[in-house]
mmCIF file of C-alpha atoms in Angstrom:
data_model
loop_
_atom_site.group_PDB
_atom_site.id
_atom_site.type_symbol
_atom_site.label_atom_id
_atom_site.label_comp_id
_atom_site.label_asym_id
_atom_site.label_seq_id
_atom_site.Cartn_x
_atom_site.Cartn_y
_atom_site.Cartn_z
ATOM 1 C CA MET A 161 -61.508 71.771 -79.077
ATOM 2 C CA ARG A 162 -59.000 69.171 -77.857
ATOM 3 C CA VAL A 163 -59.933 66.756 -75.099
ATOM 4 C CA ASP A 164 -59.136 63.099 -74.458
ATOM 5 C CA LEU A 165 -62.425 61.359 -73.753
ATOM 6 C CA SER A 166 -60.536 58.241 -72.694
ATOM 7 C CA ASP A 167 -58.897 60.012 -69.741
ATOM 8 C CA PRO A 168 -60.561 58.496 -66.642
ATOM 9 C CA LEU A 169 -59.754 61.573 -64.565
ATOM 10 C CA LEU A 170 -62.199 63.573 -66.705
ATOM 11 C CA TYR A 171 -65.035 61.586 -65.145
ATOM 12 C CA ARG A 172 -63.699 61.376 -61.601
ATOM 13 C CA ASP A 173 -62.712 65.017 -61.189
ATOM 14 C CA SER A 174 -65.135 67.072 -63.299
ATOM 15 C CA ASP A 175 -68.541 67.256 -64.943
ATOM 16 C CA PRO A 176 -68.103 65.964 -68.512
ATOM 17 C CA ALA A 177 -71.557 67.065 -69.716
ATOM 18 C CA PRO A 178 -70.380 70.470 -71.061
ATOM 19 C CA VAL A 179 -67.576 68.723 -72.961
ATOM 20 C CA TRP A 180 -70.042 66.314 -74.553
ATOM 21 C CA SER A 181 -72.400 69.156 -75.433
ATOM 22 C CA ARG A 182 -69.693 71.133 -77.203
ATOM 23 C CA LEU A 183 -68.465 68.094 -79.125
ATOM 24 C CA ARG A 184 -72.009 67.273 -80.281
ATOM 25 C CA ALA A 185 -72.243 70.772 -81.706
ATOM 26 C CA GLU A 186 -68.738 71.101 -83.163
ATOM 27 C CA HIS A 187 -67.427 67.554 -83.768
ATOM 28 C CA PRO A 188 -70.263 64.985 -83.813
ATOM 29 C CA VAL A 189 -67.666 62.431 -84.958
ATOM 30 C CA TYR A 190 -64.561 63.446 -83.039
ATOM 31 C CA ARG A 191 -61.034 62.208 -83.771
ATOM 32 C CA ASN A 192 -59.761 61.547 -80.254
ATOM 33 C CA GLU A 193 -55.984 61.640 -79.947
ATOM 34 C CA ARG A 194 -54.580 59.719 -76.991
ATOM 35 C CA ALA A 195 -51.404 60.375 -75.013
ATOM 36 C CA ASN A 196 -49.807 57.206 -76.413
ATOM 37 C CA GLY A 197 -50.219 58.428 -80.013
ATOM 38 C CA GLU A 198 -53.179 56.197 -80.808
ATOM 39 C CA HIS A 199 -56.554 57.558 -81.841
ATOM 40 C CA PHE A 200 -60.197 56.568 -82.095
ATOM 41 C CA TRP A 201 -63.354 58.194 -83.463
ATOM 42 C CA ALA A 202 -65.864 59.219 -80.762
ATOM 43 C CA VAL A 203 -69.464 59.375 -81.978
ATOM 44 C CA MET A 204 -71.311 61.957 -79.895
ATOM 45 C CA THR A 205 -74.883 62.353 -81.192
ATOM 46 C CA HIS A 206 -77.917 60.133 -80.711
ATOM 47 C CA GLY A 207 -78.622 59.713 -84.415
ATOM 48 C CA LEU A 208 -75.063 58.805 -85.413
ATOM 49 C CA CYS A 209 -74.659 56.447 -82.448
ATOM 50 C CA THR A 210 -77.874 54.696 -83.471
ATOM 51 C CA ASP A 211 -76.716 54.384 -87.089
ATOM 52 C CA MET A 212 -73.377 52.955 -86.028
ATOM 53 C CA LEU A 213 -74.721 50.495 -83.455
ATOM 54 C CA THR A 214 -77.279 49.072 -85.896
ATOM 55 C CA ASP A 215 -74.801 48.405 -88.714
ATOM 56 C CA PRO A 216 -72.661 45.397 -87.703
ATOM 57 C CA ARG A 217 -71.484 44.876 -91.279
ATOM 58 C CA VAL A 218 -69.542 48.153 -91.346
ATOM 59 C CA PHE A 219 -68.988 48.543 -87.578
ATOM 60 C CA SER A 220 -67.921 45.189 -86.164
ATOM 61 C CA SER A 221 -67.814 44.034 -82.536
ATOM 62 C CA GLN A 222 -65.394 41.210 -83.297
ATOM 63 C CA ASN A 223 -62.341 43.261 -82.239
ATOM 64 C CA GLY A 224 -63.729 44.282 -78.865
ATOM 65 C CA MET A 225 -66.474 46.364 -77.283
ATOM 66 C CA ARG A 226 -64.435 48.659 -75.043
ATOM 67 C CA LEU A 227 -61.291 50.741 -75.053
ATOM 68 C CA ASP A 228 -58.091 49.418 -73.485
ATOM 69 C CA SER A 229 -59.021 45.737 -73.724
ATOM 70 C CA ASP A 230 -56.209 43.197 -73.594
ATOM 71 C CA PRO A 231 -55.450 42.200 -77.230
ATOM 72 C CA GLN A 232 -54.615 38.625 -76.217
ATOM 73 C CA VAL A 233 -57.903 38.230 -74.355
ATOM 74 C CA LEU A 234 -59.796 39.677 -77.307
ATOM 75 C CA ALA A 235 -58.123 37.283 -79.726
ATOM 76 C CA ALA A 236 -59.057 34.342 -77.525
ATOM 77 C CA ALA A 237 -62.658 35.471 -76.850
ATOM 78 C CA ALA A 238 -63.676 36.763 -80.295
ATOM 79 C CA GLY A 239 -66.447 34.600 -81.705
ATOM 80 C CA LYS A 240 -66.975 32.963 -78.302
ATOM 81 C CA MET A 241 -68.196 35.754 -76.021
ATOM 82 C CA LEU A 242 -71.597 37.214 -76.911
ATOM 83 C CA ASN A 243 -70.322 40.800 -76.549
ATOM 84 C CA ILE A 244 -67.530 40.462 -79.080
ATOM 85 C CA THR A 245 -69.157 38.322 -81.730
ATOM 86 C CA ASP A 246 -70.898 39.458 -84.920
ATOM 87 C CA PRO A 247 -73.894 37.847 -86.645
ATOM 88 C CA PRO A 248 -74.687 35.147 -87.491
ATOM 89 C CA ARG A 249 -72.801 33.404 -84.646
ATOM 90 C CA HIS A 250 -73.761 36.181 -82.234
ATOM 91 C CA ASP A 251 -77.436 35.361 -82.763
ATOM 92 C CA LYS A 252 -76.815 31.671 -82.057
ATOM 93 C CA ILE A 253 -75.011 32.352 -78.770
ATOM 94 C CA ARG A 254 -77.737 34.809 -77.799
ATOM 95 C CA LYS A 255 -80.392 32.149 -78.422
ATOM 96 C CA VAL A 256 -78.641 29.739 -76.022
ATOM 97 C CA VAL A 257 -78.370 32.378 -73.290
ATOM 98 C CA SER A 258 -81.955 33.578 -73.820
ATOM 99 C CA SER A 259 -83.304 30.036 -73.421
ATOM 100 C CA ALA A 260 -82.706 30.263 -69.684
ATOM 101 C CA PHE A 261 -85.090 33.208 -69.241
ATOM 102 C CA THR A 262 -88.131 31.024 -68.579
ATOM 103 C CA PRO A 263 -91.246 32.372 -66.810
ATOM 104 C CA ARG A 264 -90.448 30.178 -63.803
ATOM 105 C CA MET A 265 -86.938 31.600 -63.563
ATOM 106 C CA VAL A 266 -88.096 35.201 -63.859
ATOM 107 C CA SER A 267 -90.679 34.589 -61.113
ATOM 108 C CA ARG A 268 -87.993 33.122 -58.863
ATOM 109 C CA LEU A 269 -85.647 36.007 -59.605
ATOM 110 C CA GLU A 270 -88.259 38.605 -58.658
ATOM 111 C CA ALA A 271 -88.790 36.881 -55.311
ATOM 112 C CA THR A 272 -85.019 36.985 -54.738
ATOM 113 C CA MET A 273 -84.951 40.684 -55.668
ATOM 114 C CA ARG A 274 -87.684 41.601 -53.174
ATOM 115 C CA GLU A 275 -86.073 39.698 -50.337
ATOM 116 C CA THR A 276 -82.562 41.020 -51.045
ATOM 117 C CA ALA A 277 -83.603 44.645 -51.531
ATOM 118 C CA ALA A 278 -85.794 44.699 -48.426
ATOM 119 C CA LYS A 279 -83.055 43.178 -46.264
ATOM 120 C CA ALA A 280 -80.371 45.552 -47.566
ATOM 121 C CA ILE A 281 -82.536 48.642 -46.999
ATOM 122 C CA ASP A 282 -83.664 47.517 -43.533
ATOM 123 C CA GLU A 283 -80.008 47.028 -42.536
ATOM 124 C CA ALA A 284 -79.184 50.521 -43.823
ATOM 125 C CA LEU A 285 -82.119 52.000 -41.896
ATOM 126 C CA ALA A 286 -81.017 50.269 -38.714
ATOM 127 C CA ALA A 287 -77.526 51.707 -39.130
ATOM 128 C CA GLY A 288 -78.834 55.222 -39.772
ATOM 129 C CA GLU A 289 -76.093 56.015 -42.266
ATOM 130 C CA CYS A 290 -74.708 53.759 -44.979
ATOM 131 C CA GLU A 291 -72.405 53.590 -47.965
ATOM 132 C CA PHE A 292 -75.081 53.216 -50.621
ATOM 133 C CA THR A 293 -72.718 51.784 -53.241
ATOM 134 C CA ARG A 294 -72.477 48.712 -50.975
ATOM 135 C CA VAL A 295 -76.250 48.546 -50.542
ATOM 136 C CA ALA A 296 -76.852 48.855 -54.291
ATOM 137 C CA GLN A 297 -74.305 46.162 -55.063
ATOM 138 C CA LYS A 298 -76.154 43.426 -53.224
ATOM 139 C CA LEU A 299 -79.202 43.264 -55.483
ATOM 140 C CA PRO A 300 -77.625 42.814 -58.955
ATOM 141 C CA VAL A 301 -75.032 40.327 -57.684
ATOM 142 C CA SER A 302 -77.707 38.238 -55.962
ATOM 143 C CA VAL A 303 -79.817 38.250 -59.139
ATOM 144 C CA ILE A 304 -76.996 37.185 -61.460
ATOM 145 C CA CYS A 305 -75.920 34.524 -58.937
ATOM 146 C CA ASP A 306 -79.459 33.193 -58.658
ATOM 147 C CA MET A 307 -79.837 33.194 -62.441
ATOM 148 C CA LEU A 308 -76.566 31.336 -63.012
ATOM 149 C CA GLY A 309 -77.247 28.845 -60.231
ATOM 150 C CA VAL A 310 -74.638 29.958 -57.687
ATOM 151 C CA ALA A 311 -75.576 28.586 -54.258
ATOM 152 C CA PRO A 312 -76.923 31.257 -51.858
ATOM 153 C CA ALA A 313 -74.140 30.390 -49.411
ATOM 154 C CA ASP A 314 -71.645 31.699 -52.010
ATOM 155 C CA TRP A 315 -73.394 34.998 -52.792
ATOM 156 C CA ASP A 316 -71.413 37.006 -50.245
ATOM 157 C CA PHE A 317 -68.220 35.616 -51.797
ATOM 158 C CA MET A 318 -69.383 36.817 -55.223
ATOM 159 C CA VAL A 319 -70.423 40.232 -53.879
ATOM 160 C CA GLU A 320 -66.983 40.765 -52.392
ATOM 161 C CA ARG A 321 -65.060 39.527 -55.444
ATOM 162 C CA THR A 322 -67.076 41.566 -57.926
ATOM 163 C CA ARG A 323 -66.478 44.682 -55.819
ATOM 164 C CA PHE A 324 -62.773 44.369 -56.637
ATOM 165 C CA ALA A 325 -62.870 42.721 -60.069
ATOM 166 C CA TRP A 326 -64.695 45.620 -61.747
ATOM 167 C CA SER A 327 -63.672 48.527 -59.538
ATOM 168 C CA SER A 328 -62.099 51.811 -60.692
ATOM 169 C CA THR A 329 -59.222 51.834 -63.141
ATOM 170 C CA ALA A 330 -56.245 50.469 -61.183
ATOM 171 C CA LEU A 331 -53.967 53.113 -59.705
ATOM 172 C CA ASP A 332 -50.975 50.889 -58.944
ATOM 173 C CA GLU A 333 -49.608 47.357 -59.369
ATOM 174 C CA ALA A 334 -50.996 46.145 -56.040
ATOM 175 C CA GLU A 335 -54.515 47.254 -56.946
ATOM 176 C CA GLU A 336 -54.230 45.719 -60.408
ATOM 177 C CA ALA A 337 -53.063 42.438 -58.859
ATOM 178 C CA ARG A 338 -56.054 42.465 -56.504
ATOM 179 C CA LYS A 339 -58.420 43.025 -59.440
ATOM 180 C CA VAL A 340 -56.864 40.156 -61.410
ATOM 181 C CA ARG A 341 -56.977 37.828 -58.399
ATOM 182 C CA ALA A 342 -60.646 38.584 -57.721
ATOM 183 C CA HIS A 343 -61.536 38.085 -61.379
ATOM 184 C CA THR A 344 -59.664 34.763 -61.465
ATOM 185 C CA GLU A 345 -61.481 33.525 -58.360
ATOM 186 C CA ILE A 346 -64.826 34.334 -59.978
ATOM 187 C CA LEU A 347 -63.931 32.392 -63.130
ATOM 188 C CA LEU A 348 -62.679 29.403 -61.103
ATOM 189 C CA HIS A 349 -65.973 29.395 -59.212
ATOM 190 C CA PHE A 350 -67.880 29.298 -62.498
ATOM 191 C CA GLN A 351 -65.627 26.530 -63.785
ATOM 192 C CA ASP A 352 -66.547 24.374 -60.773
ATOM 193 C CA LEU A 353 -70.231 25.230 -61.168
ATOM 194 C CA ALA A 354 -70.149 24.246 -64.861
ATOM 195 C CA ALA A 355 -68.712 20.858 -63.912
ATOM 196 C CA GLU A 356 -71.507 20.371 -61.370
ATOM 197 C CA ARG A 357 -74.216 21.242 -63.886
ATOM 198 C CA ARG A 358 -72.819 18.832 -66.458
ATOM 199 C CA ARG A 359 -73.349 16.092 -63.876
ATOM 200 C CA GLU A 360 -76.696 17.405 -62.677
ATOM 201 C CA PRO A 361 -78.460 20.077 -64.783
ATOM 202 C CA LYS A 362 -80.964 22.361 -63.081
ATOM 203 C CA ASP A 363 -83.299 25.217 -64.024
ATOM 204 C CA ASP A 364 -80.605 27.892 -64.293
ATOM 205 C CA LEU A 365 -78.461 29.700 -66.827
ATOM 206 C CA MET A 366 -75.337 27.643 -66.210
ATOM 207 C CA SER A 367 -77.290 24.507 -67.108
ATOM 208 C CA ALA A 368 -78.525 26.203 -70.288
ATOM 209 C CA LEU A 369 -74.925 27.014 -71.219
ATOM 210 C CA VAL A 370 -73.442 23.575 -70.528
ATOM 211 C CA CYS A 371 -76.351 21.814 -72.265
ATOM 212 C CA GLY A 372 -76.630 24.296 -75.149
ATOM 213 C CA GLU A 373 -75.470 23.642 -78.694
ATOM 214 C CA ILE A 374 -74.499 25.824 -81.633
ATOM 215 C CA ASP A 375 -74.643 24.201 -85.073
ATOM 216 C CA GLY A 376 -74.884 20.801 -83.381
ATOM 217 C CA ALA A 377 -71.792 21.281 -81.202
ATOM 218 C CA PRO A 378 -71.830 21.965 -77.440
ATOM 219 C CA LEU A 379 -70.354 25.198 -76.116
ATOM 220 C CA THR A 380 -66.714 24.854 -75.134
ATOM 221 C CA ASP A 381 -65.465 25.543 -71.612
ATOM 222 C CA GLN A 382 -64.021 28.811 -72.890
ATOM 223 C CA GLU A 383 -67.338 29.896 -74.397
ATOM 224 C CA ILE A 384 -69.165 29.111 -71.156
ATOM 225 C CA LEU A 385 -66.706 31.011 -68.947
ATOM 226 C CA TYR A 386 -66.431 33.996 -71.278
ATOM 227 C CA ASN A 387 -70.205 34.410 -71.387
ATOM 228 C CA CYS A 388 -70.591 33.995 -67.625
ATOM 229 C CA ASP A 389 -67.956 36.694 -67.254
ATOM 230 C CA ALA A 390 -69.799 39.008 -69.625
ATOM 231 C CA LEU A 391 -73.111 38.455 -67.847
ATOM 232 C CA VAL A 392 -71.642 39.153 -64.415
ATOM 233 C CA SER A 393 -69.805 42.308 -65.464
ATOM 234 C CA GLY A 394 -72.747 43.615 -67.496
ATOM 235 C CA GLY A 395 -75.494 42.598 -65.090
ATOM 236 C CA ASN A 396 -73.708 43.777 -61.978
ATOM 237 C CA GLU A 397 -71.916 46.999 -62.777
ATOM 238 C CA THR A 398 -74.476 48.761 -64.938
ATOM 239 C CA THR A 399 -77.449 48.141 -62.647
ATOM 240 C CA ARG A 400 -75.464 48.982 -59.528
ATOM 241 C CA HIS A 401 -74.310 52.358 -60.836
ATOM 242 C CA ALA A 402 -77.761 53.161 -62.240
ATOM 243 C CA THR A 403 -79.215 52.461 -58.783
ATOM 244 C CA VAL A 404 -76.673 54.703 -57.054
ATOM 245 C CA GLY A 405 -77.011 57.457 -59.650
ATOM 246 C CA GLY A 406 -80.788 57.181 -59.538
ATOM 247 C CA LEU A 407 -80.867 57.697 -55.786
ATOM 248 C CA LEU A 408 -78.517 60.680 -56.082
ATOM 249 C CA ALA A 409 -80.782 62.201 -58.765
ATOM 250 C CA LEU A 410 -83.790 61.796 -56.459
ATOM 251 C CA ILE A 411 -81.876 63.333 -53.533
ATOM 252 C CA ASP A 412 -80.939 66.276 -55.756
ATOM 253 C CA ASN A 413 -84.553 66.557 -56.930
ATOM 254 C CA PRO A 414 -86.729 65.955 -53.833
ATOM 255 C CA ASP A 415 -89.863 66.985 -55.703
ATOM 256 C CA GLN A 416 -89.327 63.984 -57.977
ATOM 257 C CA TRP A 417 -88.877 61.689 -54.935
ATOM 258 C CA HIS A 418 -92.202 62.829 -53.447
ATOM 259 C CA ARG A 419 -93.964 62.668 -56.815
ATOM 260 C CA LEU A 420 -92.794 59.104 -57.412
ATOM 261 C CA ARG A 421 -93.820 58.045 -53.910
ATOM 262 C CA ASP A 422 -97.271 59.587 -54.305
ATOM 263 C CA GLU A 423 -97.812 58.327 -57.872
ATOM 264 C CA PRO A 424 -96.425 54.780 -58.178
ATOM 265 C CA ALA A 425 -97.810 54.565 -61.724
ATOM 266 C CA LEU A 426 -94.873 56.785 -62.728
ATOM 267 C CA MET A 427 -92.356 54.069 -61.835
ATOM 268 C CA PRO A 428 -91.893 52.681 -65.401
ATOM 269 C CA SER A 429 -91.084 56.095 -66.860
ATOM 270 C CA ALA A 430 -88.941 56.916 -63.814
ATOM 271 C CA ILE A 431 -86.822 53.807 -64.382
ATOM 272 C CA GLN A 432 -86.283 54.706 -68.037
ATOM 273 C CA GLU A 433 -85.257 58.207 -66.976
ATOM 274 C CA ILE A 434 -82.822 56.834 -64.401
ATOM 275 C CA VAL A 435 -81.167 54.731 -67.099
ATOM 276 C CA ARG A 436 -80.965 57.703 -69.476
ATOM 277 C CA TYR A 437 -79.815 60.217 -66.898
ATOM 278 C CA THR A 438 -77.184 58.002 -65.259
ATOM 279 C CA SER A 439 -75.966 56.263 -68.464
ATOM 280 C CA PRO A 440 -73.590 53.966 -66.526
ATOM 281 C CA VAL A 441 -71.912 52.457 -69.596
ATOM 282 C CA MET A 442 -70.066 55.333 -71.229
ATOM 283 C CA HIS A 443 -68.926 53.794 -74.469
ATOM 284 C CA ALA A 444 -69.456 50.977 -76.931
ATOM 285 C CA LEU A 445 -66.570 50.338 -79.311
ATOM 286 C CA ARG A 446 -66.764 49.016 -82.855
ATOM 287 C CA THR A 447 -64.120 48.530 -85.562
ATOM 288 C CA ALA A 448 -64.658 49.762 -89.125
ATOM 289 C CA THR A 449 -64.526 46.878 -91.583
ATOM 290 C CA GLU A 450 -64.037 49.161 -94.599
ATOM 291 C CA ASP A 451 -63.245 52.750 -95.498
ATOM 292 C CA VAL A 452 -66.385 54.777 -94.883
ATOM 293 C CA GLU A 453 -67.541 58.377 -94.696
ATOM 294 C CA PHE A 454 -69.467 58.797 -91.478
ATOM 295 C CA GLY A 455 -70.715 61.973 -89.841
ATOM 296 C CA GLY A 456 -68.686 64.079 -92.239
ATOM 297 C CA GLU A 457 -65.401 62.280 -91.433
ATOM 298 C CA ARG A 458 -63.423 59.778 -93.477
ATOM 299 C CA ILE A 459 -62.906 56.664 -91.393
ATOM 300 C CA SER A 460 -60.421 54.003 -92.485
ATOM 301 C CA ALA A 461 -60.854 50.248 -92.277
ATOM 302 C CA GLY A 462 -59.471 49.073 -88.934
ATOM 303 C CA ASP A 463 -60.185 52.342 -87.102
ATOM 304 C CA HIS A 464 -61.904 52.128 -83.742
ATOM 305 C CA VAL A 465 -65.242 53.946 -83.702
ATOM 306 C CA VAL A 466 -66.780 54.504 -80.276
ATOM 307 C CA ALA A 467 -70.368 55.419 -79.421
ATOM 308 C CA TRP A 468 -70.257 57.823 -76.454
ATOM 309 C CA LEU A 469 -73.559 56.822 -74.877
ATOM 310 C CA PRO A 470 -74.089 59.464 -72.143
ATOM 311 C CA SER A 471 -73.559 62.150 -74.767
ATOM 312 C CA ALA A 472 -76.142 60.528 -77.036
ATOM 313 C CA ASN A 473 -78.512 60.331 -74.084
ATOM 314 C CA ARG A 474 -78.231 64.097 -73.570
ATOM 315 C CA ASP A 475 -78.620 65.069 -77.211
ATOM 316 C CA GLU A 476 -80.656 68.285 -77.389
ATOM 317 C CA LYS A 477 -82.117 67.233 -80.731
ATOM 318 C CA VAL A 478 -83.744 64.189 -79.151
ATOM 319 C CA PHE A 479 -84.397 65.123 -75.505
ATOM 320 C CA ASP A 480 -85.981 68.381 -74.326
ATOM 321 C CA ASP A 481 -83.894 69.993 -71.571
ATOM 322 C CA PRO A 482 -81.660 66.891 -71.501
ATOM 323 C CA ASP A 483 -79.715 67.809 -68.352
ATOM 324 C CA ARG A 484 -82.927 67.866 -66.317
ATOM 325 C CA PHE A 485 -83.958 64.735 -64.398
ATOM 326 C CA ASP A 486 -87.631 64.188 -65.232
ATOM 327 C CA ILE A 487 -89.402 61.002 -64.118
ATOM 328 C CA GLU A 488 -92.291 61.788 -66.484
ATOM 329 C CA ARG A 489 -90.128 62.120 -69.596
ATOM 330 C CA GLU A 490 -91.957 60.775 -72.645
ATOM 331 C CA PRO A 491 -90.824 59.695 -75.146
ATOM 332 C CA ASN A 492 -87.482 58.504 -73.830
ATOM 333 C CA ARG A 493 -85.515 56.874 -76.657
ATOM 334 C CA HIS A 494 -82.303 56.530 -74.670
ATOM 335 C CA LEU A 495 -79.398 54.285 -75.668
ATOM 336 C CA GLY A 496 -78.665 53.073 -72.152
ATOM 337 C CA PHE A 497 -79.222 49.471 -73.255
ATOM 338 C CA ILE A 498 -77.336 49.951 -76.561
ATOM 339 C CA GLN A 499 -79.117 49.365 -79.896
ATOM 340 C CA GLY A 500 -79.052 46.787 -82.649
ATOM 341 C CA ASN A 501 -78.019 43.160 -82.300
ATOM 342 C CA HIS A 502 -76.139 43.924 -79.074
ATOM 343 C CA TYR A 503 -79.199 45.367 -77.327
ATOM 344 C CA CYS A 504 -78.775 44.383 -73.675
ATOM 345 C CA ILE A 505 -79.966 40.813 -73.236
ATOM 346 C CA GLY A 506 -80.725 41.512 -69.574
ATOM 347 C CA SER A 507 -82.543 44.833 -70.068
ATOM 348 C CA SER A 508 -85.873 43.521 -68.759
ATOM 349 C CA LEU A 509 -84.199 42.111 -65.660
ATOM 350 C CA ALA A 510 -82.255 45.339 -65.126
ATOM 351 C CA LYS A 511 -85.460 47.380 -65.264
ATOM 352 C CA LEU A 512 -87.127 44.958 -62.863
ATOM 353 C CA GLU A 513 -84.190 45.207 -60.430
ATOM 354 C CA LEU A 514 -84.330 48.985 -60.499
ATOM 355 C CA THR A 515 -88.098 48.923 -60.047
ATOM 356 C CA VAL A 516 -87.894 46.615 -57.044
ATOM 357 C CA MET A 517 -85.096 48.598 -55.388
ATOM 358 C CA PHE A 518 -86.840 51.944 -55.727
ATOM 359 C CA GLU A 519 -90.236 50.539 -54.741
ATOM 360 C CA GLU A 520 -88.680 49.119 -51.573
ATOM 361 C CA LEU A 521 -86.825 52.378 -50.874
ATOM 362 C CA LEU A 522 -89.954 54.484 -51.292
ATOM 363 C CA ALA A 523 -91.959 52.107 -49.085
ATOM 364 C CA ARG A 524 -89.433 52.263 -46.239
ATOM 365 C CA VAL A 525 -87.648 55.614 -46.476
ATOM 366 C CA GLU A 526 -89.230 59.007 -45.794
ATOM 367 C CA VAL A 527 -86.181 61.082 -46.678
ATOM 368 C CA ALA A 528 -82.756 60.247 -48.104
ATOM 369 C CA GLU A 529 -79.953 62.735 -47.467
ATOM 370 C CA LEU A 530 -76.278 62.907 -48.358
ATOM 371 C CA ALA A 531 -74.056 62.082 -45.397
ATOM 372 C CA GLY A 532 -70.656 62.803 -46.928
ATOM 373 C CA GLN A 533 -68.751 63.445 -50.132
ATOM 374 C CA VAL A 534 -69.886 61.862 -53.391
ATOM 375 C CA ARG A 535 -66.950 60.293 -55.243
ATOM 376 C CA ARG A 536 -67.062 59.276 -58.887
ATOM 377 C CA LEU A 537 -65.203 56.330 -60.378
ATOM 378 C CA ARG A 538 -61.839 56.771 -62.033
ATOM 379 C CA SER A 539 -62.928 55.037 -65.232
ATOM 380 C CA ASN A 540 -63.515 55.740 -68.910
ATOM 381 C CA LEU A 541 -65.962 52.836 -69.241
ATOM 382 C CA LEU A 542 -68.327 53.213 -66.297
ATOM 383 C CA TRP A 543 -69.801 56.607 -65.429
ATOM 384 C CA GLY A 544 -70.392 55.530 -61.876
ATOM 385 C CA PHE A 545 -69.574 55.961 -58.229
ATOM 386 C CA ASP A 546 -66.913 54.945 -55.742
ATOM 387 C CA SER A 547 -68.862 56.380 -52.828
ATOM 388 C CA LEU A 548 -72.338 57.709 -52.002
ATOM 389 C CA PRO A 549 -72.726 58.042 -48.212
ATOM 390 C CA VAL A 550 -76.368 58.572 -47.301
ATOM 391 C CA LYS A 551 -78.615 58.890 -44.284
ATOM 392 C CA PHE A 552 -82.072 57.325 -44.444
ATOM 393 C CA VAL A 553 -84.967 58.626 -42.347
ATOM 394 C CA PRO A 554 -87.513 55.798 -41.989
ATOM 395 C CA ARG A 555 -91.165 56.260 -42.830
ATOM 396 C CA ALA A 556 -93.465 56.435 -39.845
#
C-alpha cells in the first residue's frame, strides 16, 4: 500500500479511517515517502505510539513536534519552547507554566467559560442558523486570553487573528501572507503584555512567565513569546475542533444526544469519547537520536518518526468497535492529549471547556441539525473543520 499521510487533501477530500486501518494491519510502522523525495516513519498503532511518546531519550522533541516546520524557527525555539524541548529543561519550563494554574485562576476561568459559552449559544439560537466553527472558536480563545491576562476588550481581536493564524494549509501567497501577518500581530500583542506585567504583575500566566526563573535565570523574551505562542495554538485549535467534531458526532448519533441530555452523569465519559473520536491533533513528530529497531523496522538516527494519533485512537486492539461514537465507552485510553512528558499541560482545562460548552448546549438546544455542507480542513496537522453550518431548535 502506498499513500502519503502528509498530503492535506487526504483529510479534506476523503475519509482517512480506512487508510489508517489498513496501515495498522499491514505496516504498523510505515515508511512514508513524500513527493519531494523526503520520508518519515508513521507509527500507526496505539501500543507503538505509546512506546514512542514515552521514550524521549530515543525519540526526541528537540527537532520539532510537527511536519513541515520552518527549520530556522525550530533552531531558534529549540530548548526554549515547551513543545520542542527535552528533559530536563522541558520539566523546568513546564513547572513555570504550571505555577499559574492556581485554584483561584481555575475558578475565574470556569466563570469566564460559562458566560462566554452561554452568550455564544444564545446568539446562535437568536439567529436560527449559525456557522458553528465560529461559535466554537469563542470559548477556547476567551479562556486562553483570560489565563494569559489579555484584557477582555482585546478578546475579539485575538479571536479574529487566531482564526487566520492557524487556519487551513495556505493555498496561495496571499493567504500565506495573511496567516503570517495575523501570527505576527498576536506575538506583538503578547510582547506588549509581557512589558506591562514586568511593571505590574498580576494573577495570570503572563505574570508567571515574566517572573519565572529556570536555574536562577529569568525567562528570556524569546522563551516567553514562544511559550505563549504554543499555548495559544494548542489551547485554541485542538479544543475548537474537538467541540465542532463533538457536535457533529452528536448530530449524526441523535440517540447519544438524547442520552447525554437525560443522563448528565455521562458527561465525563462523553468528553473523553469526543476527544478520542475527533482526535483533532493528527500527528506528533519525534526525531530518532540513535539507530533503533522499532515495530519491525530499522530506523536510523536523525529519521523523523511520527505518531499518527487518530489511527492510534481507532486501534481495534484497544477499542471495541472503534469507529462507533459511544459516550459510555469505558475504558477509554485514548492518546488525544499525547503521552509521556509532553502530555497536554492544558488537558484539564480542555476537558472543562468541552464540558461547559456541551452542558450549555444541552440546556438550551432541543435539536441540532445540519444546515449546509460540512467542510474539513486542508491540513495534515489538524483533523478539523473549515465549516459546520447548523440550525439550533431551542428547548421549550
